[in-house]
Amino acid sequence: AQVLAPEDADRITALWSNLIELTIKTGKAGGSLTRHELTTELNARDFRLAGDRNFAQPRARLAEMSRHALMDIGTSVGGITLPRLGALAAVEKARDEHRFVEITGIPGAGKSWVLRHLAEQQGREAHVVVLDPISTPDGGWSALAERIGLSGTAREFLGDLAASGGGTLFVDGLEMFATLERRRTVNDLLREVATIDGFSVVISTRPDLGVDGKSWLADDALGRLGAPHQVIVAAGANAEDGLPAQLLARGGFRFIF
């Protein structure tokens, strides 16, 4: 269904029937259709295809913003490099089974390192959107759209990204999004990507976020994405000592170095 624009996603059966008809018709004539000719024919039949809009400039600006956000994530703490390869592998595996993955751990454990390296890997194959507490604009989707020079809707733009290789929304340091206006931007994107096939979410946060109802993430988006699958990045052999008692009481966690 990603061939179709988000607003036509429910017409996939009709699209398939039309493609079969065109294939038979073209085959009988002994000809073929170029991509442009096929697109023109489908547009004439009132199908709206993903990628029809020219989002080149907003894509480039969003990619630049995301790249800058990743570059600000350090790869060491106190001058010590923290190559959390086990945690990175665990997150990669989790993404194969879950749309929403949460990287958590005490300060200095290296969870942002994991998020950065995963985002850089994903960025070589698909589209990534990276939000951090510093560069994310206040005011919701409209503020972000203005920053990247986008005139289309969030659903059109994000659906276009998903249709051309898939996409992942990365949010680093969730607990540091302190203002309601900046949280609004995160939740606007969460709500949109939750409705789009081919988009997943990875966040990094401290383990006490969400304990005793502290989470501010939109419930309706979480309902679509499913409960976050947690990967805990341990700071050391005694990392468990630094975790809140409420979190430890939940049980079922596996520490990954």
Coordinates of N, CA and C in Angstrom, one line a residue:
A1 N 0.8 -1.2 0.0 CA 0.0 0.0 0.0 C 0.9 1.3 0.0
Q2 N 2.2 1.1 0.2 CA 3.0 2.3 0.2 C 3.2 2.9 -1.2
V3 N 2.8 2.2 -2.2 CA 2.9 2.8 -3.6 C 1.9 4.0 -3.6
L4 N 0.8 3.9 -2.9 CA -0.2 4.9 -2.9 C 0.0 6.0 -1.9
A5 N -0.4 7.2 -2.2 CA -0.4 8.3 -1.2 C -1.2 7.9 0.0
P6 N -0.9 8.4 1.2 CA -1.6 8.0 2.4 C -3.1 8.1 2.3
E7 N -3.6 9.2 1.6 CA -5.0 9.4 1.5 C -5.7 8.3 0.6
D8 N -4.9 7.6 -0.2 CA -5.5 6.6 -1.0 C -5.1 5.2 -0.6
A9 N -4.5 5.0 0.6 CA -4.0 3.7 1.0 C -5.0 2.6 1.0
D10 N -6.3 3.0 1.2 CA -7.3 1.9 1.3 C -7.8 1.5 -0.1
R11 N -7.1 2.0 -1.2 CA -7.5 1.6 -2.5 C -6.5 0.6 -3.2
I12 N -5.8 -0.1 -2.3 CA -4.8 -1.0 -2.8 C -5.4 -2.1 -3.7
T13 N -6.5 -2.6 -3.3 CA -7.2 -3.7 -4.1 C -7.5 -3.1 -5.5
A14 N -8.1 -1.9 -5.6 CA -8.4 -1.3 -6.9 C -7.2 -1.1 -7.7
L15 N -6.1 -0.6 -7.0 CA -4.9 -0.4 -7.8 C -4.4 -1.7 -8.4
W16 N -4.4 -2.8 -7.6 CA -4.0 -4.1 -8.1 C -4.8 -4.5 -9.3
S17 N -6.1 -4.4 -9.3 CA -7.0 -4.7 -10.4 C -6.6 -3.9 -11.7
N18 N -6.3 -2.6 -11.5 CA -6.0 -1.8 -12.6 C -4.6 -2.1 -13.2
L19 N -3.7 -2.5 -12.3 CA -2.4 -2.9 -12.8 C -2.5 -4.2 -13.7
I20 N -3.3 -5.1 -13.2 CA -3.5 -6.4 -14.0 C -4.1 -6.0 -15.4
E21 N -5.1 -5.1 -15.3 CA -5.8 -4.7 -16.6 C -4.8 -4.1 -17.6
L22 N -4.0 -3.2 -17.0 CA -3.0 -2.5 -17.9 C -1.9 -3.5 -18.4
T23 N -1.5 -4.5 -17.6 CA -0.6 -5.4 -18.0 C -1.1 -6.3 -19.2
I24 N -2.3 -6.7 -19.1 CA -3.0 -7.5 -20.1 C -3.1 -6.7 -21.4
K25 N -3.6 -5.5 -21.2 CA -3.8 -4.6 -22.4 C -2.5 -4.3 -23.1
T26 N -1.4 -4.0 -22.3 CA -0.1 -3.7 -22.9 C 0.5 -4.9 -23.6
G27 N 0.3 -6.1 -22.9 CA 0.8 -7.3 -23.5 C 0.2 -7.7 -24.8
K28 N -1.1 -7.5 -24.9 CA -1.8 -7.9 -26.2 C -1.3 -7.0 -27.3
A29 N -0.9 -5.8 -27.0 CA -0.4 -4.8 -28.0 C 1.1 -5.1 -28.3
G30 N 1.7 -6.0 -27.5 CA 3.1 -6.2 -27.7 C 4.0 -5.1 -27.3
G31 N 3.5 -4.3 -26.4 CA 4.3 -3.1 -26.0 C 4.8 -3.1 -24.5
S32 N 5.2 -2.0 -24.0 CA 5.6 -1.9 -22.6 C 5.3 -0.4 -22.2
L33 N 5.4 -0.2 -20.9 CA 5.1 1.1 -20.3 C 6.4 1.5 -19.5
T34 N 6.8 2.8 -19.7 CA 7.8 3.3 -18.9 C 7.2 3.7 -17.5
R35 N 8.1 4.0 -16.6 CA 7.6 4.4 -15.3 C 6.7 5.7 -15.4
H36 N 7.2 6.6 -16.2 CA 6.4 7.9 -16.4 C 5.0 7.6 -17.1
E37 N 5.0 6.7 -18.1 CA 3.8 6.4 -18.7 C 2.8 5.7 -17.8
L38 N 3.3 4.7 -17.0 CA 2.5 4.1 -16.0 C 1.9 5.0 -15.0
T39 N 2.7 5.9 -14.5 CA 2.3 6.9 -13.5 C 1.2 7.8 -14.1
T40 N 1.4 8.2 -15.4 CA 0.4 9.1 -16.0 C -0.9 8.4 -16.2
E41 N -0.8 7.1 -16.6 CA -2.0 6.3 -16.7 C -2.8 6.1 -15.4
L42 N -2.1 5.8 -14.3 CA -2.7 5.7 -13.0 C -3.3 7.0 -12.5
N43 N -2.6 8.1 -12.7 CA -3.1 9.4 -12.4 C -4.4 9.7 -13.1
A44 N -4.4 9.3 -14.4 CA -5.7 9.5 -15.2 C -6.8 8.7 -14.6
R45 N -6.5 7.7 -13.9 CA -7.6 6.8 -13.3 C -7.8 7.3 -11.8
D46 N -7.4 8.4 -11.5 CA -7.6 9.1 -10.2 C -6.9 8.4 -9.0
F47 N -5.8 7.7 -9.3 CA -4.9 7.2 -8.2 C -3.9 8.2 -7.8
R48 N -3.8 8.5 -6.5 CA -2.7 9.4 -6.1 C -1.6 8.6 -5.5
L49 N -0.4 8.7 -6.1 CA 0.7 7.9 -5.8 C 1.7 8.6 -4.8
A50 N 2.3 7.8 -4.0 CA 3.3 8.3 -3.1 C 4.5 8.8 -3.9
G51 N 5.0 9.9 -3.6 CA 6.2 10.4 -4.3 C 5.8 11.4 -5.4
D52 N 4.5 11.6 -5.6 CA 4.1 12.5 -6.7 C 4.5 14.0 -6.4
R53 N 4.4 14.3 -5.1 CA 4.8 15.7 -4.7 C 6.4 15.8 -4.7
N54 N 6.8 17.0 -4.9 CA 8.3 17.2 -4.8 C 8.7 17.7 -3.5
F55 N 9.2 16.8 -2.7 CA 9.6 17.1 -1.3 C 11.1 17.1 -1.2
A56 N 11.8 17.4 -2.3 CA 13.2 17.3 -2.2 C 13.8 18.3 -1.2
Q57 N 13.4 19.5 -1.3 CA 14.0 20.5 -0.4 C 13.7 20.3 1.1
P58 N 12.4 20.0 1.4 CA 12.1 19.7 2.8 C 12.9 18.4 3.3
R59 N 13.0 17.5 2.5 CA 13.7 16.2 2.8 C 15.2 16.6 3.2
A60 N 15.8 17.4 2.3 CA 17.2 17.8 2.5 C 17.4 18.6 3.8
R61 N 16.4 19.5 4.1 CA 16.5 20.3 5.3 C 16.3 19.4 6.6
L62 N 15.4 18.5 6.5 CA 15.2 17.6 7.6 C 16.4 16.7 7.8
A63 N 16.9 16.2 6.7 CA 18.1 15.3 6.9 C 19.3 16.1 7.5
E64 N 19.4 17.4 7.1 CA 20.5 18.2 7.7 C 20.2 18.4 9.2
M65 N 19.0 18.7 9.5 CA 18.7 19.0 10.9 C 19.0 17.7 11.8
S66 N 18.6 16.6 11.2 CA 18.8 15.3 11.9 C 20.3 15.0 12.0
R67 N 21.0 15.3 11.0 CA 22.5 15.0 11.0 C 23.2 15.9 12.1
H68 N 22.8 17.1 12.2 CA 23.3 18.0 13.2 C 23.0 17.5 14.6
A69 N 21.8 17.1 14.8 CA 21.4 16.6 16.1 C 22.2 15.4 16.5
L70 N 22.5 14.5 15.6 CA 23.3 13.3 15.9 C 24.8 13.7 16.1
M71 N 25.3 14.7 15.4 CA 26.7 15.1 15.6 C 26.9 15.7 17.0
D72 N 25.8 16.2 17.6 CA 26.0 16.7 19.0 C 25.9 15.7 20.1
I73 N 25.7 14.4 19.7 CA 25.6 13.3 20.7 C 27.1 12.8 20.8
G74 N 27.6 12.9 22.0 CA 29.0 12.5 22.2 C 29.1 11.0 22.1
T75 N 30.3 10.5 21.9 CA 30.6 9.1 21.9 C 31.4 8.6 23.0
S76 N 31.6 9.5 24.0 CA 32.4 9.1 25.2 C 31.8 9.9 26.4
V77 N 32.1 9.4 27.6 CA 31.7 10.0 28.9 C 33.0 10.2 29.7
G78 N 33.3 11.4 30.0 CA 34.6 11.6 30.8 C 35.8 11.2 30.1
G79 N 35.8 11.3 28.7 CA 36.9 10.9 27.9 C 37.0 9.4 27.7
I80 N 36.1 8.6 28.2 CA 36.1 7.2 28.0 C 35.1 6.8 26.9
T81 N 35.5 6.1 25.9 CA 34.6 5.7 24.8 C 33.8 4.5 25.3
L82 N 32.5 4.6 25.0 CA 31.5 3.5 25.5 C 30.9 2.8 24.3
P83 N 31.6 1.8 23.7 CA 31.1 1.1 22.6 C 30.1 0.0 23.0
R84 N 28.9 0.4 23.2 CA 27.9 -0.5 23.7 C 27.3 -1.4 22.5
L85 N 28.2 -2.2 22.0 CA 27.9 -3.0 20.8 C 26.8 -4.1 21.1
G86 N 26.8 -4.6 22.3 CA 25.8 -5.6 22.7 C 24.4 -4.9 22.7
A87 N 24.3 -3.7 23.3 CA 23.0 -3.0 23.3 C 22.6 -2.6 21.9
L88 N 23.5 -2.2 21.1 CA 23.2 -1.8 19.7 C 22.6 -3.0 19.0
A89 N 23.2 -4.2 19.1 CA 22.7 -5.4 18.5 C 21.3 -5.8 19.0
A90 N 21.1 -5.5 20.3 CA 19.8 -5.9 20.9 C 18.7 -4.9 20.4
V91 N 19.1 -3.7 20.2 CA 18.1 -2.7 19.7 C 17.8 -3.1 18.2
E92 N 18.8 -3.4 17.4 CA 18.6 -3.8 16.0 C 17.6 -5.0 16.0
K93 N 17.9 -6.0 16.8 CA 17.0 -7.2 16.8 C 15.6 -6.8 17.2
A94 N 15.5 -5.9 18.3 CA 14.1 -5.5 18.7 C 13.3 -4.8 17.6
R95 N 14.0 -4.1 16.8 CA 13.3 -3.3 15.7 C 12.7 -4.3 14.7
D96 N 13.2 -5.5 14.6 CA 12.6 -6.5 13.7 C 11.3 -7.0 14.1
E97 N 11.0 -6.8 15.4 CA 9.8 -7.4 16.0 C 8.8 -6.3 16.6
H98 N 9.3 -5.1 16.8 CA 8.6 -4.1 17.5 C 8.7 -2.7 16.7
R99 N 7.6 -2.0 16.7 CA 7.6 -0.7 16.1 C 8.1 0.4 17.0
F100 N 8.1 0.2 18.3 CA 8.5 1.2 19.2 C 9.5 0.6 20.2
V101 N 10.7 1.1 20.2 CA 11.8 0.6 21.0 C 12.3 1.7 21.9
E102 N 12.5 1.4 23.2 CA 13.0 2.4 24.2 C 14.3 1.9 24.7
I103 N 15.3 2.8 24.5 CA 16.7 2.6 25.0 C 16.8 3.3 26.3
T104 N 17.0 2.6 27.4 CA 17.0 3.3 28.7 C 18.2 2.9 29.5
G105 N 18.5 3.7 30.5 CA 19.7 3.4 31.4 C 20.0 4.7 32.2
I106 N 20.8 4.5 33.2 CA 21.1 5.7 34.1 C 22.0 6.6 33.3
P107 N 22.1 7.9 33.8 CA 23.0 8.9 33.1 C 24.4 8.3 32.9
G108 N 25.0 8.5 31.7 CA 26.3 8.0 31.5 C 26.4 6.6 31.0
A109 N 25.3 5.9 30.9 CA 25.4 4.5 30.5 C 25.7 4.3 29.1
G110 N 25.5 5.3 28.2 CA 25.8 5.2 26.8 C 24.6 5.0 25.9
K111 N 23.4 5.3 26.5 CA 22.1 5.1 25.7 C 22.1 6.0 24.4
S112 N 22.6 7.2 24.6 CA 22.6 8.1 23.4 C 23.6 7.6 22.4
W113 N 24.7 7.0 22.8 CA 25.7 6.5 21.9 C 25.0 5.4 21.0
V114 N 24.2 4.6 21.7 CA 23.5 3.5 21.0 C 22.5 4.1 19.9
L115 N 21.7 5.1 20.4 CA 20.8 5.8 19.5 C 21.5 6.4 18.3
R116 N 22.6 7.1 18.6 CA 23.3 7.8 17.5 C 23.8 6.8 16.4
H117 N 24.4 5.7 16.9 CA 25.0 4.7 15.9 C 23.9 4.0 15.2
L118 N 22.8 3.7 15.8 CA 21.7 3.1 15.1 C 21.1 4.0 14.1
A119 N 20.9 5.3 14.4 CA 20.4 6.3 13.5 C 21.3 6.4 12.3
E120 N 22.6 6.5 12.6 CA 23.6 6.6 11.4 C 23.5 5.4 10.5
Q121 N 23.4 4.2 11.1 CA 23.3 3.0 10.3 C 22.0 3.0 9.5
Q122 N 20.9 3.4 10.1 CA 19.6 3.4 9.4 C 19.6 4.5 8.3
G123 N 20.3 5.6 8.6 CA 20.3 6.7 7.6 C 21.0 6.3 6.3
R124 N 21.8 5.3 6.3 CA 22.4 4.8 5.0 C 21.4 4.0 4.2
E125 N 20.4 3.5 4.8 CA 19.4 2.7 4.0 C 18.0 3.3 3.9
A126 N 17.7 4.1 4.8 CA 16.3 4.6 4.9 C 16.3 6.1 5.4
H127 N 15.2 6.6 5.6 CA 15.0 8.0 6.1 C 15.0 8.0 7.7
V128 N 15.6 8.9 8.3 CA 15.6 9.1 9.7 C 15.2 10.5 10.1
V129 N 14.4 10.6 11.1 CA 14.0 11.9 11.7 C 14.5 11.9 13.1
V130 N 15.4 12.8 13.4 CA 16.0 12.9 14.8 C 15.6 14.1 15.5
L131 N 15.0 13.9 16.7 CA 14.6 15.1 17.5 C 15.4 15.0 18.8
D132 N 16.0 16.2 19.2 CA 16.7 16.3 20.4 C 16.1 17.5 21.2
P133 N 16.4 17.6 22.5 CA 15.8 18.6 23.3 C 16.3 20.1 22.9
I134 N 17.3 20.2 22.2 CA 17.9 21.5 21.9 C 17.3 22.1 20.5
S135 N 17.4 21.3 19.5 CA 17.0 21.8 18.2 C 15.6 21.6 17.8
T136 N 14.8 20.8 18.5 CA 13.4 20.6 18.2 C 12.6 21.9 18.4
P137 N 11.9 22.3 17.4 CA 11.2 23.6 17.6 C 10.0 23.4 18.5
D138 N 9.6 24.5 19.2 CA 8.4 24.5 20.0 C 7.2 24.8 19.1
G139 N 6.1 24.2 19.5 CA 4.9 24.6 18.8 C 4.2 23.5 17.9
G140 N 4.7 22.3 17.9 CA 4.1 21.2 17.2 C 4.6 21.1 15.8
W141 N 3.8 20.2 15.0 CA 4.2 19.9 13.6 C 4.3 21.2 12.8
S142 N 3.4 22.1 13.0 CA 3.5 23.3 12.1 C 4.8 24.1 12.2
A143 N 5.4 24.1 13.4 CA 6.6 24.8 13.6 C 7.8 24.0 12.9
L144 N 7.7 22.7 13.0 CA 8.8 21.9 12.3 C 8.6 22.0 10.8
A145 N 7.4 22.0 10.3 CA 7.1 22.1 8.9 C 7.7 23.4 8.4
E146 N 7.5 24.5 9.1 CA 8.0 25.8 8.7 C 9.5 25.8 8.7
R147 N 10.1 25.2 9.6 CA 11.6 25.2 9.7 C 12.2 24.5 8.5
I148 N 11.5 23.4 8.0 CA 12.1 22.7 6.9 C 11.5 23.1 5.5
G149 N 10.6 24.1 5.6 CA 10.1 24.7 4.3 C 9.1 23.8 3.6
L150 N 8.3 23.1 4.4 CA 7.3 22.2 3.9 C 5.9 22.8 3.8
S151 N 5.3 22.7 2.6 CA 3.9 23.2 2.5 C 2.8 22.1 2.6
G152 N 3.2 20.9 2.5 CA 2.3 19.8 2.6 C 1.9 19.4 4.0
T153 N 1.1 18.4 4.2 CA 0.7 17.9 5.5 C 1.7 16.9 6.0
A154 N 1.7 16.7 7.3 CA 2.6 15.8 8.0 C 2.4 14.4 7.4
R155 N 1.1 14.0 7.2 CA 0.8 12.6 6.7 C 1.3 12.5 5.3
E156 N 1.2 13.5 4.4 CA 1.7 13.4 3.1 C 3.2 13.3 3.1
F157 N 3.9 14.1 3.8 CA 5.3 14.1 3.9 C 5.9 12.9 4.4
L158 N 5.5 12.5 5.6 CA 6.0 11.3 6.3 C 5.6 10.0 5.5
G159 N 4.4 10.0 4.9 CA 4.0 8.9 4.1 C 4.9 8.7 2.9
D160 N 5.3 9.9 2.3 CA 6.2 9.8 1.2 C 7.6 9.3 1.6
L161 N 8.1 9.6 2.8 CA 9.3 9.1 3.3 C 9.2 7.6 3.5
A162 N 8.1 7.1 4.1 CA 7.9 5.7 4.3 C 7.8 4.9 3.0
A163 N 7.2 5.5 2.0 CA 7.1 4.9 0.7 C 8.4 4.7 -0.1
S164 N 9.3 5.5 0.3 CA 10.6 5.5 -0.5 C 11.8 5.0 0.4
G165 N 11.5 3.9 1.0 CA 12.6 3.2 1.8 C 12.3 3.0 3.2
G166 N 11.2 3.6 3.7 CA 10.9 3.4 5.1 C 11.5 4.5 6.0
G167 N 11.1 4.6 7.2 CA 11.6 5.7 8.0 C 11.5 5.3 9.5
T168 N 12.4 6.0 10.3 CA 12.4 5.8 11.7 C 12.5 7.2 12.4
L169 N 11.6 7.4 13.4 CA 11.7 8.6 14.2 C 12.5 8.3 15.5
F170 N 13.6 9.0 15.6 CA 14.5 8.9 16.8 C 14.3 10.1 17.7
V171 N 14.1 9.9 19.0 CA 14.0 11.0 19.9 C 15.0 10.7 21.0
D172 N 16.0 11.6 21.2 CA 17.1 11.4 22.1 C 16.8 12.3 23.4
G173 N 17.0 11.6 24.6 CA 16.9 12.4 25.8 C 15.4 12.8 26.1
L174 N 14.5 11.9 26.0 CA 13.1 12.2 26.2 C 12.8 13.0 27.5
E175 N 13.5 12.6 28.5 CA 13.2 13.3 29.8 C 13.6 14.7 29.8
M176 N 14.4 15.2 28.8 CA 14.9 16.6 28.8 C 14.0 17.5 28.0
F177 N 12.9 16.9 27.4 CA 12.0 17.8 26.7 C 11.1 18.4 27.7
A178 N 11.5 19.6 28.2 CA 10.9 20.1 29.4 C 9.6 21.0 29.2
T179 N 9.5 21.6 28.0 CA 8.4 22.5 27.8 C 7.2 21.8 27.1
L180 N 6.0 22.3 27.4 CA 4.8 21.7 26.8 C 4.9 21.9 25.3
E181 N 5.4 23.0 24.8 CA 5.4 23.3 23.4 C 6.4 22.4 22.6
R182 N 7.5 22.0 23.2 CA 8.4 21.1 22.6 C 7.9 19.6 22.6
R183 N 7.2 19.3 23.7 CA 6.6 18.0 23.8 C 5.5 17.9 22.8
R184 N 4.8 19.0 22.5 CA 3.8 19.0 21.5 C 4.3 18.5 20.1
T185 N 5.5 19.0 19.8 CA 6.2 18.7 18.5 C 6.4 17.2 18.5
V186 N 7.0 16.6 19.6 CA 7.2 15.2 19.6 C 5.9 14.4 19.5
N187 N 4.9 14.8 20.2 CA 3.6 14.0 20.1 C 2.9 14.1 18.8
D188 N 3.1 15.3 18.2 CA 2.5 15.5 16.8 C 3.1 14.5 15.8
L189 N 4.4 14.3 15.9 CA 5.1 13.4 15.0 C 4.8 11.9 15.4
L190 N 4.7 11.7 16.7 CA 4.4 10.3 17.1 C 3.0 9.9 16.6
R191 N 2.0 10.8 16.7 CA 0.7 10.5 16.2 C 0.7 10.2 14.7
E192 N 1.4 11.0 14.0 CA 1.4 10.8 12.5 C 2.1 9.5 12.1
V193 N 3.3 9.3 12.7 CA 4.1 8.1 12.2 C 3.4 6.8 12.7
A194 N 2.6 6.9 13.8 CA 1.9 5.7 14.3 C 0.8 5.2 13.3
T195 N 0.4 6.1 12.4 CA -0.7 5.7 11.4 C -0.1 5.3 10.1
I196 N 1.2 5.4 10.0 CA 1.9 5.1 8.7 C 2.7 3.8 8.7
D197 N 2.3 2.9 7.8 CA 3.1 1.7 7.7 C 4.5 2.0 7.2
G198 N 5.5 1.3 7.7 CA 6.9 1.5 7.3 C 7.6 2.5 8.1
F199 N 7.0 3.1 9.2 CA 7.6 4.0 10.1 C 7.7 3.3 11.5
S200 N 8.8 3.5 12.1 CA 9.0 3.0 13.5 C 9.6 4.1 14.4
V201 N 9.7 3.8 15.7 CA 10.1 4.8 16.6 C 11.2 4.2 17.6
V202 N 12.2 5.0 17.8 CA 13.3 4.6 18.8 C 13.5 5.8 19.7
I203 N 13.4 5.7 21.0 CA 13.7 6.8 21.9 C 14.8 6.4 22.9
S204 N 15.4 7.4 23.5 CA 16.3 7.1 24.6 C 15.8 7.9 25.8
T205 N 15.9 7.4 26.9 CA 15.4 8.1 28.1 C 15.9 7.4 29.4
R206 N 15.8 8.2 30.5 CA 16.2 7.6 31.8 C 15.1 6.7 32.3
P207 N 15.5 5.7 33.1 CA 14.5 4.7 33.5 C 13.4 5.2 34.4
D208 N 13.5 6.4 35.0 CA 12.4 6.8 35.8 C 11.2 7.5 35.1
L209 N 11.4 7.7 33.7 CA 10.3 8.3 33.0 C 9.3 7.3 32.7
G210 N 8.1 7.6 33.1 CA 7.0 6.7 32.9 C 6.6 5.9 34.2
V211 N 7.5 6.0 35.2 CA 7.2 5.4 36.5 C 6.2 6.3 37.2
D212 N 5.2 5.7 37.8 CA 4.2 6.4 38.6 C 3.5 7.5 37.7
G213 N 3.3 7.1 36.4 CA 2.5 8.0 35.5 C 3.2 9.2 35.1
K214 N 4.5 9.3 35.1 CA 5.2 10.5 34.7 C 5.3 10.7 33.2
S215 N 5.0 9.7 32.4 CA 5.2 9.8 30.9 C 4.2 10.8 30.3
W216 N 4.7 11.6 29.4 CA 3.9 12.6 28.7 C 3.6 12.3 27.3
L217 N 4.0 11.1 26.8 CA 3.8 10.7 25.4 C 2.3 10.4 25.2
A218 N 1.9 10.8 24.0 CA 0.4 10.7 23.6 C -0.1 9.3 23.7
D219 N -1.1 9.1 24.5 CA -1.7 7.7 24.7 C -2.2 7.1 23.4
D220 N -2.8 8.0 22.6 CA -3.4 7.5 21.3 C -2.3 7.0 20.4
A221 N -1.2 7.6 20.4 CA -0.1 7.2 19.5 C 0.5 5.9 20.1
L222 N 0.6 5.8 21.4 CA 1.2 4.5 22.0 C 0.2 3.4 21.7
G223 N -1.1 3.7 21.7 CA -2.1 2.6 21.4 C -1.9 2.0 20.1
R224 N -1.5 2.8 19.1 CA -1.2 2.3 17.7 C 0.1 1.6 17.6
L225 N 1.1 2.2 18.2 CA 2.5 1.7 18.1 C 2.7 0.5 19.0
G226 N 2.0 0.3 20.0 CA 2.2 -0.8 21.0 C 3.1 -0.3 22.1
A227 N 3.1 -1.1 23.2 CA 4.0 -0.8 24.3 C 5.4 -0.8 23.8
P228 N 6.3 0.1 24.3 CA 7.7 0.2 23.9 C 8.4 -1.1 24.4
H229 N 9.2 -1.6 23.6 CA 10.1 -2.7 23.9 C 11.4 -2.1 24.5
Q230 N 11.7 -2.4 25.7 CA 12.8 -1.8 26.4 C 14.1 -2.5 26.3
V231 N 15.2 -1.8 26.0 CA 16.5 -2.3 26.0 C 17.3 -1.5 27.0
I232 N 17.8 -2.1 28.1 CA 18.5 -1.3 29.1 C 20.0 -1.4 28.9
V233 N 20.6 -0.3 28.8 CA 22.1 -0.2 28.7 C 22.6 0.0 30.1
A234 N 23.4 -1.0 30.5 CA 23.9 -1.0 31.9 C 25.3 -0.2 31.9
A235 N 25.5 0.6 32.9 CA 26.7 1.4 33.0 C 27.9 0.6 33.5
G236 N 27.6 -0.5 34.1 CA 28.7 -1.3 34.7 C 28.2 -2.5 35.4
A237 N 29.1 -3.3 36.0 CA 28.7 -4.5 36.7 C 27.6 -4.2 37.8
N238 N 27.8 -3.0 38.4 CA 26.8 -2.7 39.5 C 25.8 -1.7 39.1
A239 N 25.5 -1.7 37.8 CA 24.6 -0.6 37.3 C 23.2 -0.8 37.9
E240 N 22.8 -2.0 38.3 CA 21.5 -2.2 38.8 C 21.3 -1.3 40.1
D241 N 22.4 -1.0 40.8 CA 22.2 -0.3 42.0 C 21.8 1.1 41.8
G242 N 21.9 1.6 40.5 CA 21.6 3.0 40.2 C 20.2 3.2 39.7
L243 N 19.4 2.1 39.6 CA 18.1 2.1 39.1 C 17.0 2.3 40.2
P244 N 16.0 3.0 39.9 CA 14.9 3.3 40.9 C 14.3 2.0 41.3
A245 N 13.9 1.9 42.6 CA 13.3 0.7 43.1 C 12.0 0.3 42.4
Q246 N 11.3 1.4 42.0 CA 10.0 1.1 41.3 C 10.2 0.4 40.0
L247 N 11.3 0.7 39.3 CA 11.6 0.1 38.0 C 12.1 -1.3 38.2
L248 N 12.9 -1.5 39.2 CA 13.4 -2.9 39.5 C 12.3 -3.8 39.9
A249 N 11.3 -3.2 40.5 CA 10.2 -4.1 41.0 C 9.4 -4.6 39.8
R250 N 9.5 -4.0 38.7 CA 8.7 -4.5 37.5 C 9.3 -5.9 37.1
G251 N 10.6 -6.1 37.2 CA 11.2 -7.3 36.8 C 11.2 -7.5 35.3
G252 N 11.8 -8.6 34.8 CA 11.7 -8.9 33.4 C 12.7 -8.2 32.5
F253 N 13.7 -7.5 33.1 CA 14.6 -6.7 32.3 C 15.9 -7.5 32.2
R254 N 16.6 -7.2 31.1 CA 17.9 -7.9 30.9 C 18.9 -6.7 30.6
F255 N 20.0 -6.7 31.3 CA 21.0 -5.7 31.2 C 22.0 -6.1 30.1
I256 N 22.3 -5.1 29.2 CA 23.1 -5.4 28.1 C 24.2 -4.4 28.0
F257 N 25.5 -4.9 28.0 CA 26.7 -4.0 28.0 C 27.2 -3.8 26.5

